[in-house]
Structures are given as structure tokens and as C-alpha cells.
Short mmCIF file of C-alpha atoms and ligand atoms in Angstrom, two decimals:
data_model
loop_
_atom_site.label_atom_id
_atom_site.label_comp_id
_atom_site.label_asym_id
_atom_site.label_seq_id
_atom_site.Cartn_x
_atom_site.Cartn_y
_atom_site.Cartn_z
CA UNK A 1 0.83 4.01 -28.55
CA UNK A 2 -2.69 3.20 -27.36
CA UNK A 3 -4.42 5.30 -24.74
CA UNK A 4 -7.49 3.11 -24.43
CA UNK A 5 -8.19 0.34 -21.95
CA UNK A 6 -9.01 -3.12 -23.29
CA UNK A 7 -12.59 -4.42 -23.30
CA UNK A 8 -11.70 -6.75 -20.42
CA UNK A 9 -10.48 -3.82 -18.32
CA UNK A 10 -13.45 -1.63 -19.24
CA UNK A 11 -15.84 -4.34 -18.18
CA UNK A 12 -14.03 -4.82 -14.86
CA UNK A 13 -14.01 -1.05 -14.35
CA UNK A 14 -17.78 -0.94 -14.81
CA UNK A 15 -18.37 -3.80 -12.38
CA UNK A 16 -16.01 -2.28 -9.86
CA UNK A 17 -17.57 1.19 -10.08
CA UNK A 18 -21.03 -0.30 -9.58
CA UNK A 19 -19.76 -2.30 -6.63
CA UNK A 20 -18.25 0.81 -5.06
CA UNK A 21 -21.57 2.67 -5.43
CA UNK A 22 -23.77 -0.15 -4.24
CA UNK A 23 -21.65 -1.80 -1.56
CA UNK A 24 -18.52 0.08 -0.48
CA UNK A 25 -19.53 3.76 -0.12
CA UNK A 26 -22.81 3.00 1.68
CA UNK A 27 -20.90 0.84 4.16
CA UNK A 28 -18.06 3.25 4.99
CA UNK A 29 -20.07 4.68 7.89
CA UNK A 30 -21.34 1.25 8.97
CA UNK A 31 -17.75 0.01 9.14
CA UNK A 32 -16.74 2.88 11.42
CA UNK A 33 -19.90 2.51 13.55
CA UNK A 34 -19.28 -1.19 14.05
CA UNK A 35 -15.73 -0.44 15.14
CA UNK A 36 -17.01 2.18 17.62
CA UNK A 37 -19.66 -0.15 18.99
CA UNK A 38 -17.31 -3.10 19.48
CA UNK A 39 -15.70 -3.26 22.90
CA UNK A 40 -12.28 -2.87 21.29
CA UNK A 41 -11.35 -1.18 18.02
CA UNK A 42 -8.96 -4.07 17.28
CA UNK A 43 -11.76 -6.30 16.08
CA UNK A 44 -13.02 -6.95 12.56
CA UNK A 45 -16.32 -5.25 11.69
CA UNK A 46 -18.68 -7.94 10.38
CA UNK A 47 -19.58 -5.72 7.43
CA UNK A 48 -16.05 -6.18 6.08
CA UNK A 49 -16.43 -9.95 5.86
CA UNK A 50 -19.85 -9.50 4.22
CA UNK A 51 -18.44 -7.11 1.61
CA UNK A 52 -15.53 -9.49 0.94
CA UNK A 53 -17.94 -12.31 0.24
CA UNK A 54 -19.91 -10.13 -2.17
CA UNK A 55 -16.72 -9.01 -3.95
CA UNK A 56 -15.58 -12.58 -4.34
CA UNK A 57 -18.93 -13.59 -5.80
CA UNK A 58 -18.72 -10.64 -8.22
CA UNK A 59 -15.33 -11.89 -9.49
CA UNK A 60 -13.53 -8.88 -7.98
CA UNK A 61 -10.99 -10.84 -5.99
CA UNK A 62 -7.16 -10.86 -5.95
CA UNK A 63 -7.08 -8.64 -9.04
CA UNK A 64 -3.65 -7.36 -7.98
CA UNK A 65 -1.81 -10.60 -8.63
CA UNK A 66 -0.41 -10.99 -12.15
CA UNK A 67 0.27 -14.67 -11.51
CA UNK A 68 -2.29 -16.72 -13.44
CA UNK A 69 -2.15 -19.75 -11.19
CA UNK A 70 -2.82 -17.88 -7.97
CA UNK A 71 -4.26 -14.53 -9.00
CA UNK A 72 -6.41 -12.83 -11.60
CA UNK A 73 -3.58 -12.83 -14.17
CA UNK A 74 -3.93 -9.13 -14.98
CA UNK A 75 -0.89 -7.15 -16.07
CA UNK A 76 0.12 -4.12 -14.01
CA UNK A 77 -1.20 -1.94 -16.82
CA UNK A 78 -4.56 -3.68 -16.67
CA UNK A 79 -4.70 -3.56 -12.88
CA UNK A 80 -3.79 0.16 -12.62
CA UNK A 81 -7.21 1.63 -13.48
CA UNK A 82 -8.91 -0.94 -11.24
CA UNK A 83 -6.63 -0.28 -8.27
CA UNK A 84 -7.28 3.42 -8.81
CA UNK A 85 -11.01 2.85 -8.27
CA UNK A 86 -10.30 0.88 -5.08
CA UNK A 87 -8.23 3.83 -3.81
CA UNK A 88 -11.32 6.02 -3.70
CA UNK A 89 -12.21 4.51 -0.33
CA UNK A 90 -9.77 3.60 2.44
CA UNK A 91 -11.73 0.45 3.27
CA UNK A 92 -12.10 -0.74 -0.33
CA UNK A 93 -8.74 -2.44 -1.01
CA UNK A 94 -9.34 -5.03 1.71
CA UNK A 95 -12.85 -5.71 0.37
CA UNK A 96 -11.22 -6.98 -2.85
CA UNK A 97 -8.32 -8.69 -1.03
CA UNK A 98 -6.00 -6.13 -2.61
CA UNK A 99 -4.67 -4.26 0.42
CA UNK A 100 -1.15 -3.60 1.60
CA UNK A 101 0.88 -5.16 3.04
CA UNK A 102 -0.84 -8.45 2.23
CA UNK A 103 -0.53 -7.91 -1.52
CA UNK A 104 3.26 -7.46 -1.30
CA UNK A 105 3.58 -10.41 1.05
CA UNK A 106 1.51 -12.61 -1.24
CA UNK A 107 3.68 -11.63 -4.21
CA UNK A 108 6.77 -12.58 -2.23
CA UNK A 109 5.26 -15.95 -1.37
CA UNK A 110 4.23 -16.57 -4.98
CA UNK A 111 7.72 -15.74 -6.23
CA UNK A 112 9.95 -17.11 -3.52
CA UNK A 113 7.83 -19.39 -1.32
CA UNK A 114 8.31 -23.15 -1.18
CA UNK A 115 5.33 -25.44 -1.72
CA UNK A 116 4.95 -25.81 2.08
CA UNK A 117 5.19 -22.05 2.68
CA UNK A 118 2.59 -21.45 0.00
CA UNK A 119 0.21 -24.03 1.44
CA UNK A 120 0.59 -22.70 4.96
CA UNK A 121 0.50 -18.93 4.36
CA UNK A 122 -0.22 -18.01 0.75
CA UNK A 123 -3.43 -19.98 0.28
CA UNK A 124 -5.21 -18.59 3.39
CA UNK A 125 -4.02 -15.09 2.45
CA UNK A 126 -5.39 -15.45 -1.07
CA UNK A 127 -8.59 -16.73 0.48
CA UNK A 128 -8.83 -13.63 2.70
CA UNK A 129 -8.95 -15.81 5.80
CA UNK A 130 -5.81 -14.47 7.44
CA UNK A 131 -3.78 -11.29 7.20
CA UNK A 132 -0.07 -10.54 7.45
CA UNK A 133 2.44 -7.81 8.20
CA UNK A 134 5.89 -6.82 6.99
CA UNK A 135 8.54 -5.95 9.59
CA UNK A 136 11.50 -4.12 8.14
CA UNK A 137 11.60 -0.65 9.71
CA UNK A 138 13.31 -0.27 13.10
CA UNK A 139 13.05 2.58 15.59
CA UNK A 140 16.78 2.70 16.31
CA UNK A 141 18.21 3.08 12.79
CA UNK A 142 17.49 5.16 9.69
CA UNK A 143 15.49 2.48 7.96
CA UNK A 144 15.15 4.27 4.63
CA UNK A 145 18.57 2.69 4.12
CA UNK A 146 17.65 -0.97 4.57
CA UNK A 147 21.30 -1.96 4.94
CA UNK A 148 21.11 -0.34 8.42
CA UNK A 149 18.67 -2.95 9.72
CA UNK A 150 20.00 -4.43 12.97
CA UNK A 151 17.58 -7.27 13.75
CA UNK A 152 19.34 -10.61 13.66
CA UNK A 153 18.35 -13.98 12.26
CA UNK A 154 20.77 -16.58 13.60
CA UNK A 155 20.93 -20.21 12.65
CA UNK A 156 20.87 -22.65 15.57
CA UNK A 157 20.64 -26.26 14.42
CA UNK A 158 17.38 -26.81 12.56
CA UNK A 159 16.01 -23.43 13.65
CA UNK A 160 16.54 -19.71 13.13
CA UNK A 161 16.42 -17.34 16.09
CA UNK A 162 14.94 -13.91 15.30
CA UNK A 163 15.79 -10.97 17.55
CA UNK A 164 15.03 -7.29 17.06
CA UNK A 165 12.66 -4.40 17.55
CA UNK A 166 10.54 -3.23 14.63
CA UNK A 167 7.98 -0.50 14.26
CA UNK A 168 5.40 0.62 11.74
CA UNK A 169 4.58 -3.00 10.95
CA UNK A 170 1.26 -2.22 9.27
CA UNK A 171 -1.60 -4.66 9.69
CA UNK A 172 -0.28 -6.22 12.90
CA UNK A 173 -3.21 -4.86 14.92
CA UNK A 174 -5.68 -7.05 13.09
CA UNK A 175 -6.69 -10.17 15.06
CA UNK A 176 -6.54 -12.09 11.76
CA UNK A 177 -2.84 -11.14 11.28
CA UNK A 178 -1.16 -14.53 11.59
CA UNK A 179 2.24 -14.11 10.00
CA UNK A 180 5.01 -11.53 9.66
CA UNK A 181 7.70 -11.35 7.04
CA UNK A 182 10.67 -10.13 9.08
CA UNK A 183 13.85 -8.68 7.63
CA UNK A 184 17.06 -9.13 9.58
CA UNK A 185 20.75 -9.84 9.23
CA UNK A 186 21.94 -13.41 8.82
CA UNK A 187 25.54 -12.55 8.01
CA UNK A 188 26.93 -9.16 9.08
CA UNK A 189 30.26 -10.10 7.46
CA UNK A 190 28.83 -10.59 3.95
CA UNK A 191 28.86 -7.89 1.22
CA UNK A 192 26.52 -4.98 2.13
CA UNK A 193 23.52 -6.17 0.15
CA UNK A 194 23.86 -9.84 1.04
CA UNK A 195 23.78 -9.55 4.82
CA UNK A 196 19.98 -9.44 5.10
CA UNK A 197 17.37 -12.15 4.87
CA UNK A 198 13.60 -12.40 5.10
CA UNK A 199 11.94 -14.99 7.20
CA UNK A 200 8.35 -16.03 7.98
CA UNK A 201 7.43 -15.64 11.64
CA UNK A 202 4.03 -16.77 12.97
CA UNK A 203 2.53 -13.99 15.09
CA UNK A 204 1.73 -16.50 17.84
CA UNK A 205 5.32 -17.77 18.11
CA UNK A 206 6.73 -17.40 21.64
CA UNK A 207 8.73 -14.16 21.89
CA UNK A 208 6.63 -12.10 19.43
CA UNK A 209 5.21 -9.17 21.41
CA UNK A 210 3.17 -6.32 19.97
CA UNK A 211 4.29 -3.48 22.24
CA UNK A 212 2.00 -0.70 21.04
CA UNK A 213 0.04 0.60 18.10
CA UNK A 214 1.23 3.83 16.48
CA UNK A 215 -1.41 6.35 15.37
CA UNK A 216 -1.00 8.51 12.26
CA UNK A 217 -1.97 12.13 13.05
CA UNK A 218 -4.35 10.62 15.63
CA UNK A 219 -5.88 8.02 13.28
CA UNK A 220 -5.41 4.52 14.67
CA UNK A 221 -6.27 2.83 11.35
CA UNK A 222 -7.92 0.08 13.41
CA UNK A 223 -8.21 -2.81 13.16
CA UNK A 224 -5.28 -2.81 10.69
CA UNK A 225 -2.96 -0.44 12.60
CA UNK A 226 0.77 0.07 12.68
CA UNK A 227 2.62 -1.82 15.39
CA UNK A 228 5.82 -1.68 17.29
CA UNK A 229 6.83 -5.31 17.68
CA UNK A 230 9.51 -6.92 19.75
CA UNK A 231 10.97 -10.18 18.43
CA UNK A 232 12.63 -11.65 21.48
CA UNK A 233 14.69 -14.69 20.52
CA UNK A 234 11.82 -16.05 18.43
CA UNK A 235 12.55 -19.59 17.26
CA UNK A 236 11.22 -20.70 13.88
CA UNK A 237 12.02 -23.82 11.84
CA UNK A 238 14.87 -23.35 9.36
CA UNK A 239 12.47 -23.88 6.46
CA UNK A 240 10.79 -20.57 7.33
CA UNK A 241 13.53 -18.73 5.42
CA UNK A 242 12.33 -17.09 2.21
CA UNK A 243 14.32 -17.96 -0.92
CA UNK A 244 17.63 -18.34 0.88
CA UNK A 245 19.76 -16.60 3.50
CA UNK A 246 21.33 -13.42 2.12
CA UNK A 247 18.53 -12.67 -0.34
CA UNK A 248 16.57 -10.27 1.87
CA UNK A 249 17.65 -7.21 -0.02
CA UNK A 250 16.89 -8.75 -3.39
CA UNK A 251 13.42 -9.76 -2.16
CA UNK A 252 12.84 -6.25 -0.74
CA UNK A 253 13.57 -4.67 -4.08
CA UNK A 254 11.19 -7.04 -5.88
CA UNK A 255 8.50 -6.64 -3.20
CA UNK A 256 8.53 -2.89 -3.06
CA UNK A 257 8.18 -2.28 -6.82
CA UNK A 258 4.58 -3.51 -7.20
CA UNK A 259 3.70 -2.26 -3.71
CA UNK A 260 4.86 1.24 -4.53
CA UNK A 261 2.96 1.52 -7.75
CA UNK A 262 -0.21 0.15 -6.13
CA UNK A 263 -0.02 2.98 -3.58
CA UNK A 264 0.27 5.45 -6.46
CA UNK A 265 -2.72 3.99 -8.28
CA UNK A 266 -4.82 4.24 -5.13
CA UNK A 267 -3.70 7.82 -4.51
CA UNK A 268 -4.97 8.79 -7.95
CA UNK A 269 -8.35 7.35 -6.99
CA UNK A 270 -8.29 9.29 -3.71
CA UNK A 271 -7.49 12.48 -5.63
CA UNK A 272 -10.29 11.82 -8.14
CA UNK A 273 -12.82 11.39 -5.35
CA UNK A 274 -11.58 14.59 -3.68
CA UNK A 275 -11.94 16.56 -6.90
CA UNK A 276 -15.41 15.12 -7.41
CA UNK A 277 -16.43 16.19 -3.90
CA UNK A 278 -14.92 19.62 -4.43
CA UNK A 279 -16.82 20.17 -7.70
CA UNK A 280 -20.16 18.96 -6.35
CA UNK A 281 -19.86 21.17 -3.28
CA UNK A 282 -18.79 24.41 -4.96
CA UNK A 283 -21.65 24.19 -7.44
CA UNK A 284 -24.13 24.08 -4.52
CA UNK A 285 -22.73 26.69 -2.11
CA UNK A 286 -23.18 30.41 -2.60
CA UNK A 287 -21.08 33.07 -0.90
CA UNK A 288 -21.08 36.81 -1.53
CA UNK A 289 -23.71 36.57 -4.23
CA UNK A 290 -22.36 33.80 -6.44
CA UNK A 291 -21.67 30.11 -6.25
CA UNK A 292 -18.19 29.16 -5.14
CA UNK A 293 -17.83 27.46 -8.51
CA UNK A 294 -17.86 30.90 -10.12
CA UNK A 295 -14.93 32.18 -8.09
CA UNK A 296 -11.82 32.37 -10.25
CA UNK A 297 -9.60 30.97 -7.53
CA UNK A 298 -11.81 27.90 -7.14
CA UNK A 299 -11.74 27.34 -10.90
CA UNK A 300 -7.97 27.56 -10.74
CA UNK A 301 -7.94 24.84 -8.03
CA UNK A 302 -10.17 22.66 -10.18
CA UNK A 303 -8.06 23.10 -13.30
CA UNK A 304 -4.76 22.55 -11.47
CA UNK A 305 -6.17 19.41 -9.84
CA UNK A 306 -7.44 17.95 -13.12
CA UNK A 307 -4.09 18.65 -14.83
CA UNK A 308 -2.06 17.12 -12.02
CA UNK A 309 -4.23 14.01 -11.74
CA UNK A 310 -3.95 13.37 -15.48
CA UNK A 311 -0.17 13.83 -15.38
CA UNK A 312 0.19 11.45 -12.45
CA UNK A 313 -2.05 8.86 -14.08
CA UNK A 314 -0.06 8.86 -17.29
CA UNK A 315 3.21 8.40 -15.42
CA UNK A 316 1.67 5.60 -13.36
CA UNK A 317 0.50 3.85 -16.50
CA UNK A 318 3.92 4.25 -18.06
CA UNK A 319 5.58 2.75 -14.98
CA UNK A 320 3.05 -0.13 -15.02
CA UNK A 321 3.73 -0.71 -18.72
CA UNK A 322 7.47 -0.77 -18.12
CA UNK A 323 7.06 -3.24 -15.26
CA UNK A 324 5.08 -5.52 -17.56
CA UNK A 325 7.43 -5.23 -20.51
CA UNK A 326 10.97 -4.84 -19.17
CA UNK A 327 10.52 -5.94 -15.55
CA UNK A 328 10.48 -4.23 -12.16
CA UNK A 329 14.23 -3.75 -12.07
CA UNK A 330 14.49 -1.97 -15.41
CA UNK A 331 11.42 0.09 -14.50
CA UNK A 332 13.00 1.38 -11.30
CA UNK A 333 13.37 4.99 -12.48
CA UNK A 334 9.70 5.18 -13.48
CA UNK A 335 8.61 3.52 -10.22
CA UNK A 336 10.73 5.99 -8.22
CA UNK A 337 9.37 8.95 -10.21
CA UNK A 338 5.74 8.06 -9.71
CA UNK A 339 6.36 7.25 -6.04
CA UNK A 340 7.41 10.89 -5.61
CA UNK A 341 4.76 12.37 -7.90
CA UNK A 342 1.61 10.59 -6.71
CA UNK A 343 1.58 11.36 -2.96
CA UNK A 344 2.53 15.00 -3.54
CA UNK A 345 -0.13 15.37 -6.22
CA UNK A 346 -2.77 13.74 -4.00
CA UNK A 347 -1.83 15.98 -1.07
CA UNK A 348 -2.26 19.10 -3.19
CA UNK A 349 -5.61 17.99 -4.62
CA UNK A 350 -6.87 16.90 -1.20
CA UNK A 351 -5.77 20.17 0.37
CA UNK A 352 -7.64 22.19 -2.27
CA UNK A 353 -10.74 20.07 -1.72
CA UNK A 354 -10.49 20.55 2.04
CA UNK A 355 -10.20 24.31 1.54
CA UNK A 356 -13.15 24.39 -0.84
CA UNK A 357 -15.35 22.45 1.58
CA UNK A 358 -14.57 24.81 4.42
CA UNK A 359 -14.76 23.30 7.91
CA UNK A 360 -16.59 20.26 6.53
CA UNK A 361 -13.34 19.38 4.78
CA UNK A 362 -11.50 18.65 8.00
CA UNK A 363 -14.44 16.80 9.57
CA UNK A 364 -15.04 13.09 9.41
CA UNK A 365 -18.28 13.60 7.49
CA UNK A 366 -16.10 13.59 4.40
CA UNK A 367 -13.14 11.26 3.75
CA UNK A 368 -10.79 14.12 2.80
CA UNK A 369 -8.97 14.50 6.10
CA UNK A 370 -8.35 10.77 6.51
CA UNK A 371 -7.22 10.47 2.89
CA UNK A 372 -4.87 13.44 3.42
CA UNK A 373 -3.32 11.77 6.50
CA UNK A 374 -2.90 8.57 4.51
CA UNK A 375 -1.34 10.34 1.52
CA UNK A 376 1.06 12.20 3.79
CA UNK A 377 2.43 8.92 5.15
CA UNK A 378 3.18 7.84 1.60
CA UNK A 379 5.83 10.52 1.26
CA UNK A 380 7.65 8.38 3.85
CA UNK A 381 6.44 4.80 3.65
CA UNK A 382 8.00 2.52 1.03
CA UNK A 383 10.89 4.97 0.84
CA UNK A 384 10.87 8.72 1.54
CA UNK A 385 10.71 11.14 -1.41
CA UNK A 386 14.36 12.10 -0.99
CA UNK A 387 15.58 8.51 -1.34
CA UNK A 388 13.67 8.10 -4.61
CA UNK A 389 14.88 11.48 -5.83
CA UNK A 390 18.47 10.46 -5.08
CA UNK A 391 17.95 7.24 -7.07
CA UNK A 392 16.44 9.13 -10.02
CA UNK A 393 19.30 11.61 -10.04
CA UNK A 394 21.86 8.79 -9.90
CA UNK A 395 20.29 7.06 -12.91
CA UNK A 396 20.10 10.35 -14.79
CA UNK A 397 23.72 11.23 -14.09
CA UNK A 398 24.84 7.74 -15.09
CA UNK A 399 23.76 8.51 -18.65
CA UNK A 400 26.76 10.84 -18.89
CA UNK A 401 29.37 8.42 -17.52
CA UNK A 402 31.38 8.37 -20.79
CA UNK A 403 30.63 11.89 -21.94
C1 FAD B 1 1.83 4.77 7.96
C2 FAD B 1 3.14 4.06 7.77
C3 FAD B 1 3.13 2.71 7.47
C4 FAD B 1 4.33 2.01 7.34
N1 FAD B 1 4.29 0.66 7.12
C5 FAD B 1 5.44 -0.05 7.18
C6 FAD B 1 5.41 -1.50 7.15
O1 FAD B 1 4.35 -2.11 7.01
N2 FAD B 1 6.58 -2.16 7.31
C7 FAD B 1 7.76 -1.52 7.48
O2 FAD B 1 8.77 -2.19 7.62
N3 FAD B 1 7.83 -0.16 7.49
C8 FAD B 1 6.70 0.59 7.36
N4 FAD B 1 6.74 1.97 7.45
C9 FAD B 1 8.00 2.62 7.67
C10 FAD B 1 8.54 3.36 6.47
O3 FAD B 1 8.81 2.52 5.39
C11 FAD B 1 9.78 4.13 6.96
O4 FAD B 1 9.32 5.13 7.84
C12 FAD B 1 10.58 4.74 5.83
O5 FAD B 1 11.25 3.75 5.09
C13 FAD B 1 11.62 5.74 6.35
O6 FAD B 1 12.43 5.17 7.32
P1 FAD B 1 12.63 5.96 8.72
O7 FAD B 1 11.29 6.30 9.28
O8 FAD B 1 13.53 5.15 9.57
O9 FAD B 1 13.28 7.34 8.31
P2 FAD B 1 14.85 7.66 8.23
O10 FAD B 1 15.55 6.61 7.48
O11 FAD B 1 15.31 8.01 9.59
O12 FAD B 1 14.82 8.96 7.32
C14 FAD B 1 14.31 10.21 7.83
C15 FAD B 1 14.31 11.24 6.74
O13 FAD B 1 15.63 11.44 6.27
C16 FAD B 1 15.59 11.91 4.94
N5 FAD B 1 16.48 11.09 4.10
C17 FAD B 1 16.70 9.76 4.18
N6 FAD B 1 17.55 9.37 3.20
C18 FAD B 1 17.87 10.49 2.49
C19 FAD B 1 18.67 10.75 1.35
N7 FAD B 1 19.32 9.74 0.72
N8 FAD B 1 18.75 12.02 0.90
C20 FAD B 1 18.11 13.03 1.52
N9 FAD B 1 17.32 12.83 2.59
C21 FAD B 1 17.20 11.58 3.06
C22 FAD B 1 14.14 11.76 4.45
O14 FAD B 1 13.50 13.01 4.46
C23 FAD B 1 13.54 10.85 5.48
O15 FAD B 1 12.13 11.03 5.63
C24 FAD B 1 5.56 2.70 7.51
C25 FAD B 1 5.56 4.07 7.79
C26 FAD B 1 4.38 4.75 7.92
C27 FAD B 1 4.40 6.22 8.26
#
């Protein structure tokens, strides 16, 4: 067993870290200021496009995609430490064209898209020219069980008609969001996991209406955002279907594996940055005659945080290794485990950092509060903790079927 990264990965890590220091961190405030100054928050700050161009020139582009034809051709294990670095800033993943939900959508298009679908949607996504959203969750049903989805996709001649109400479609607030992957039922009479399909819907198709944007603890996450969208008898050509009718569930499983582990990698980066900010601060601040760093309780927070980050990283790397070697399906226990571990770990580390920074910790002068809000959503998004725990327990119990 090797615990070292390859030379290729180490070199990319160095370039990425330098890029974060020189380009991303200094522009975090500029990004927010440009959003504030624009008439509407649902516009793209010009600094984002500038940073994207710089990242592309630096060869830090589409690193998430293992596919060699379309992406950087890195394995999940190679990408993990790079994605972790991107997770240190909430604006960074987009800079490198590695942000959700576009990454998951691009993987779906690479795996299941036809030549025409790839030309129309994948290439501009890979180029960072357009963005996309993923519409699965619905307000009216418990969507953690995707078999509950009620939206319909009905065949009428050479078209499909998409009808349903979705919410939490992330990324739909962005004016560059041009396409949604929508999950709905094509055949309610089919076996439970073959009723659903996924279909490509242009955001400007008649009948697509963004009803409202949903804030997260007051953060609007503009211009990306999370939308409630009505699909009102939206007509799309029959060749907009992904893979084939009835494969929606199978695609969802494949899509969510890489997406989940990417979230975990980024959360480790967020936790690392929080611990770094905690340590720097407590060394500087003195209360009751000694630096905060010399308080036993603060040292306990630091030690617990370091231990938990290391544990989470190792499990993430193991899950990534399994995905590379035995495939996403066989790695499902490890993916489920890390999907529970990483957000909870990040929340604990972030909370300690917030406490150690005092009131500054909950302000927007530091990224801790916004990272905490983001991490909290990841105990729900891409499957709530309890659903993953149930899956882990099921797999564990199955080992004793014959015993
Ligand atoms: C910020 C954010 C972004 C999101 N982005 C997207 C997106 O881009 N596209 C998209 O389609 N969706 C997105 N979602 C939605 C997310 O995936 C769903 O919220 C999630 O799958 C849970 O579905 P639900 O909200 O309907 O909760 P429900 O299914 O109603 O579940 C509610 C709670 O019930 C409990 N529960 C459920 N099942 C079990 C079980 N088996 N055992 C024990 N307890 C259980 C859990 O505690 C769960 O949190 C996003 C959500 C957030 C918060």
C-alpha cells in the first residue's frame, strides 16, 4: 500500500496551490463586491470569467473528468487531493470548471450522451461557456427515495412532454445555465427501478419557468442558486432522452457516485482551511494573560480537528481507489460511508474554528460561516445521512445471509 501521491499529482498540487494563493483567494472579495455592485445578483461577475481563462491557460481545467478524450484523464485517486484544494474556497471549483452540478452532468453526457447530445451540450459545458442544472428533487414527495418522483415524461409522436415541479435545482439561477437534466417517470407500470428516465431540457424551452430561488440559511449562492422550477408540458424532441427510457435510476446511481465523493474531497479542503485559520488566529490573540493557543481546550479542538481530517481523507482516498479499481457500483459502501463522514467532520471542524475566532467566526470577513452553511446542506443533498447509513447497514447485514 502506497501513501504517497505520484509526481504528476504532486506537480499539479503545487500549481493549484500557487494558483489559489495568487488568483483565487485575492479575488474572493472582488467576486462578492462585483455581485453587490451589479444591478442584480443573478449575473456573472467578470472576475470569474477572467479567473477561468487563467486556470485554463495554467492547465488546470476539467481535472475532474477521468475520460481521456474529453477530460484530464486523472483517476479519482489522482483527482482527490486536487479537488480537496479547490474545496478551500467556495468560488474555486467553478474557476477550474470542476463545480457541481455541471461535473455530474458532464459525466452523464460523456457516458450516456449520443454524438449529437455531446456536440450540443457537452462541448460547451467542457469549454465553460454554458452551465447546467439537475432536476430530480420535488417539493411534494420524499425525494431521498428517488422512486417517489412524480414528474412525468410522456412520449407524443416524435417528442417527449415533460411535466412536473422540481426544487433545489442547483445552478439554475445562473444566466449561463442553458440545460437541465430532468428526472421523471416514463412508465409508471414498469418495475420500480425502471419507471424513471432522464431527459435533456433546454432552459429556454416553452413551459420551463423558474418560480423562485431558495436561499440556504439566508445565503442565496448567487449567481448559481437553487431553484424551484415548473416544467409545464415542456416539449422536447424524442432524441433528448438520455441512454434510453427506463434508465433514469441507473443513470442516477452512476451520476451520484463521483458527485458524492467530489463533495467529500472539497469538504476536506474546507476543513483544512478552517483549521489553518483557527491555528493562525489563536497564536495571535491573548486572553487572560496567555495566547488562546496555550489554552488546553483550544489545543484539544486543534488535535481533534487534525485527527478527524486525516481519518476522513484516508476514507475518501480509499473510496476513490475502489471507484478506480472495482467501479462505482462495487465501491458503493465506501462512497456511502465517506458521504456520511465528510460533512459531519467538516461541520465539527468549522464549528470549532468559528468558536475559536469569536464573533469574527460568524462574520463574512472569514469564510467559516458560509462554509458551515454549505457543509450542513451536504448532510442532505445527494442523499441524507440516514439513507446512506441504511445502505451501509444493509450491506453489512448481508454478509451474514448464510450464517
Ligand atoms: C443546497 C442544496 C442543493 C441541492 N441540489 C440539488 C440539485 O441540484 N438537484 C436535485 O435534484 N436536488 C438537489 N437537492 C435536494 C437534495 O438532494 C434532497 O433534499 C435530498 O435528496 C433529500 O430529499 P428531501 O429533501 O425530499 O427529503 P425527504 O426525502 O423528505 O427526507 C427528509 C428526511 O427524512 C429522513 N429519512 C429519509 N429516508 C430515511 C431513511 N431511509 N431512514 C431514516 N431516515 C430517513 C432524513 O433525515 C431526511 O433528511 C439539494 C438540496 C440542498 C439543500
